[in-house]
Tab-separated table of C-alpha atoms in Angstrom:
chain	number	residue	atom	x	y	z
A	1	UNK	CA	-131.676	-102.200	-148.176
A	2	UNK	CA	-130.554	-98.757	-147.119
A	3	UNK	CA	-132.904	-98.659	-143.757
A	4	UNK	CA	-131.764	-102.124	-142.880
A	5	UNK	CA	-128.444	-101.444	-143.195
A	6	UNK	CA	-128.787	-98.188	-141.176
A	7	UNK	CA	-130.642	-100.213	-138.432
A	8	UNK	CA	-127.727	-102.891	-138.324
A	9	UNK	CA	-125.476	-100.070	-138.313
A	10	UNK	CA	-126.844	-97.988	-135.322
A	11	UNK	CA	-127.013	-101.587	-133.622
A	12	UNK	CA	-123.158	-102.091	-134.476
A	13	UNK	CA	-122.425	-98.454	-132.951
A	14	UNK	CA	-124.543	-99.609	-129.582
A	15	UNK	CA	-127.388	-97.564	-130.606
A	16	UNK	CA	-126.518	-94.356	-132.321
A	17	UNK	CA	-126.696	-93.904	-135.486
A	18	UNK	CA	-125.177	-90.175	-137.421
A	19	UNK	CA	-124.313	-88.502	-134.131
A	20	UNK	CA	-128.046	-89.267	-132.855
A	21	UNK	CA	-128.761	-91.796	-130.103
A	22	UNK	CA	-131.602	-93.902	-131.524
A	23	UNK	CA	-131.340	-96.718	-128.633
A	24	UNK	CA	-129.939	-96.532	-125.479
A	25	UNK	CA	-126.545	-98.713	-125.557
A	26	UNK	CA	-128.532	-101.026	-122.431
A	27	UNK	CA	-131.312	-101.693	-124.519
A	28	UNK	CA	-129.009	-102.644	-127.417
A	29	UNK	CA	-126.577	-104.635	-124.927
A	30	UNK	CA	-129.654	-106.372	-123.700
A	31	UNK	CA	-131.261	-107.004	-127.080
A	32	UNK	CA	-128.044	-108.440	-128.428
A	33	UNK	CA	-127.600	-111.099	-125.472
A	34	UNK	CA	-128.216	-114.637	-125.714
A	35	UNK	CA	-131.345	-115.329	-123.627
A	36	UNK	CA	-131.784	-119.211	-124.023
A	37	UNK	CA	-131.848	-121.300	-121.069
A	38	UNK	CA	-129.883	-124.943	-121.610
A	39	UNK	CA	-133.470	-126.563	-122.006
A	40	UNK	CA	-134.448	-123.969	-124.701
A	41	UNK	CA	-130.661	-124.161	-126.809
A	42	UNK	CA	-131.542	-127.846	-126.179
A	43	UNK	CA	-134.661	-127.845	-129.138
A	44	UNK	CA	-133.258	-124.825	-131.199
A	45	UNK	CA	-130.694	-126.478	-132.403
A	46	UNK	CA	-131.701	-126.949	-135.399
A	47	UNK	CA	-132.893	-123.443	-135.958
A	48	UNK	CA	-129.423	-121.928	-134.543
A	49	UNK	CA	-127.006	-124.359	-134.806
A	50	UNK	CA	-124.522	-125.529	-131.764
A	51	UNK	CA	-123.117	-122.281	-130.972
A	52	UNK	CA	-126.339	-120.282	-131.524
A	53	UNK	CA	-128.370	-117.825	-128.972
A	54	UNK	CA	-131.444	-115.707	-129.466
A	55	UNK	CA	-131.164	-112.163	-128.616
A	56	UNK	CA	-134.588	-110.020	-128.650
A	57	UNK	CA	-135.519	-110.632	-132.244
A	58	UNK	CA	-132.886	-111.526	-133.740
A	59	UNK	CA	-129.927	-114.405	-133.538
A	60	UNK	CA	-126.743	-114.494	-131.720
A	61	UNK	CA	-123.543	-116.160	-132.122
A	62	UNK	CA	-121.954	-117.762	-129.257
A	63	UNK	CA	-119.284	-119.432	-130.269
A	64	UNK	CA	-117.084	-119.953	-133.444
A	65	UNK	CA	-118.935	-122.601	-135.434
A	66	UNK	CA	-117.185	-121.620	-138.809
A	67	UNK	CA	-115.209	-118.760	-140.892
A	68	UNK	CA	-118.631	-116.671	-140.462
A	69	UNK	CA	-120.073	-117.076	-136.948
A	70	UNK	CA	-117.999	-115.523	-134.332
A	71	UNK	CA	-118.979	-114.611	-130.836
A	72	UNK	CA	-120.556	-111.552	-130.420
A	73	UNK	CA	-122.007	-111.723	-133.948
A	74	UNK	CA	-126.227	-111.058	-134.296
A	75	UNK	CA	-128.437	-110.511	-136.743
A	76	UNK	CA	-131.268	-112.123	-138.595
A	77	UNK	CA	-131.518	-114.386	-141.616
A	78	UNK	CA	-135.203	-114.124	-143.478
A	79	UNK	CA	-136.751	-117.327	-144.766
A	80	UNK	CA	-136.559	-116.509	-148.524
A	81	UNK	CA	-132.903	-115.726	-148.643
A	82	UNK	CA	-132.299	-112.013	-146.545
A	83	UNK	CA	-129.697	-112.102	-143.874
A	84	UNK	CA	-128.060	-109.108	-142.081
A	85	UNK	CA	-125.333	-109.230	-139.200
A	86	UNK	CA	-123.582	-107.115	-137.824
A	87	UNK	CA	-120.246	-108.054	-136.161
A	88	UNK	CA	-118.815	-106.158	-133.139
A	89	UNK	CA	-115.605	-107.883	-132.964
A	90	UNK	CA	-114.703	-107.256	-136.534
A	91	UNK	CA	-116.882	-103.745	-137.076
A	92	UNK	CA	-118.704	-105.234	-139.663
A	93	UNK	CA	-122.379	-105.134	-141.138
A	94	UNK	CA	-122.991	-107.920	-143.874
A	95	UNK	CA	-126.357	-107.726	-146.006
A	96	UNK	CA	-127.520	-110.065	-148.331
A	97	UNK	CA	-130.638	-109.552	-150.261
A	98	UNK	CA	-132.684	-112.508	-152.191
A	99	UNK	CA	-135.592	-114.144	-153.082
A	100	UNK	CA	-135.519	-117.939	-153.045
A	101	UNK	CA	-136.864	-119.972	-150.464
A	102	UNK	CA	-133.944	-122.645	-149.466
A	103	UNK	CA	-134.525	-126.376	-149.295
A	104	UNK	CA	-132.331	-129.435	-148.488
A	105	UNK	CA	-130.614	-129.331	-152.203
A	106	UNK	CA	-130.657	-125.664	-153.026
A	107	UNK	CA	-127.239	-123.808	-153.109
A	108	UNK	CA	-125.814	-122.210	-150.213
A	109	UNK	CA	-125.623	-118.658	-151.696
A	110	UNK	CA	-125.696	-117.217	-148.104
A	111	UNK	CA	-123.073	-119.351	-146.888
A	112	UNK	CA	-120.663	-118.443	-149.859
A	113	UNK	CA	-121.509	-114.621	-149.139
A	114	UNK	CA	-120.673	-114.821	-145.662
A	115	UNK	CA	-117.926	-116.752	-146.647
A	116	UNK	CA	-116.292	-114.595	-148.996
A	117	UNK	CA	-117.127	-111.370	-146.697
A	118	UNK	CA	-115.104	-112.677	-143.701
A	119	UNK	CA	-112.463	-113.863	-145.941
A	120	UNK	CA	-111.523	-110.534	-147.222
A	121	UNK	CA	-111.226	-109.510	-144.091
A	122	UNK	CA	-107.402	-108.751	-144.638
A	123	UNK	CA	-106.117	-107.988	-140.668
């Protein structure tokens, strides 16, 4: 947990990370763009939702869809339960660590974190 969260934070702070530049801010500009063309977004909808784009690696929010997904948003959610995003617009980084694999009736843990995080959000 403590390297991903330095990598999302040295993403968050356009690539430096403790007074060091680790990426230059282009490369973390660039990596953080949505690259989808409209016939790509077109069949990844169900992977990213309406108002998702795919950066290098990792997802990208391109529109408010809910209380968690705000433009400018990127990150990565694993497939048994890990997400991390980091947040520009609100200078946040949001982990969550598990070990379930999700199906059509499991709970929406991630949902609830995300959730909760952005509704504590108190400004």
């Amino acid at each position: 947990v403590d390297d991903y969260l330095a990598f999302c934070r040295m993403m968050l702070n356009g690539g430096r990370l403790g007074g060091e530049r680790i990426l230059s801010r282009p490369s973390v500009e660039l990596m953080t763009a949505d690259h989808l063309t409209p016939g790509q977004r077109r069949g990844a909808e169900m992977l990213l939702g309406d108002g998702g784009g795919w950066g290098f690696g990792m997802s990208v929010d391109t529109r408010r869809e809910d209380l968690a997904t705000t433009p400018g948003r990127f990150g990565w959610d694993g497939g048994y339960g890990t997400s991390g995003y980091s947040d520009p617009g609100e200078d946040m980084v949001g982990i969550l660590m598990t070990q379930r694999l999700a199906g059509p009736d499991s709970p929406r843990i991630d949902l609830d974190f995300w959730t909760s995080a952005y509704a504590a959000i108190d400004n």
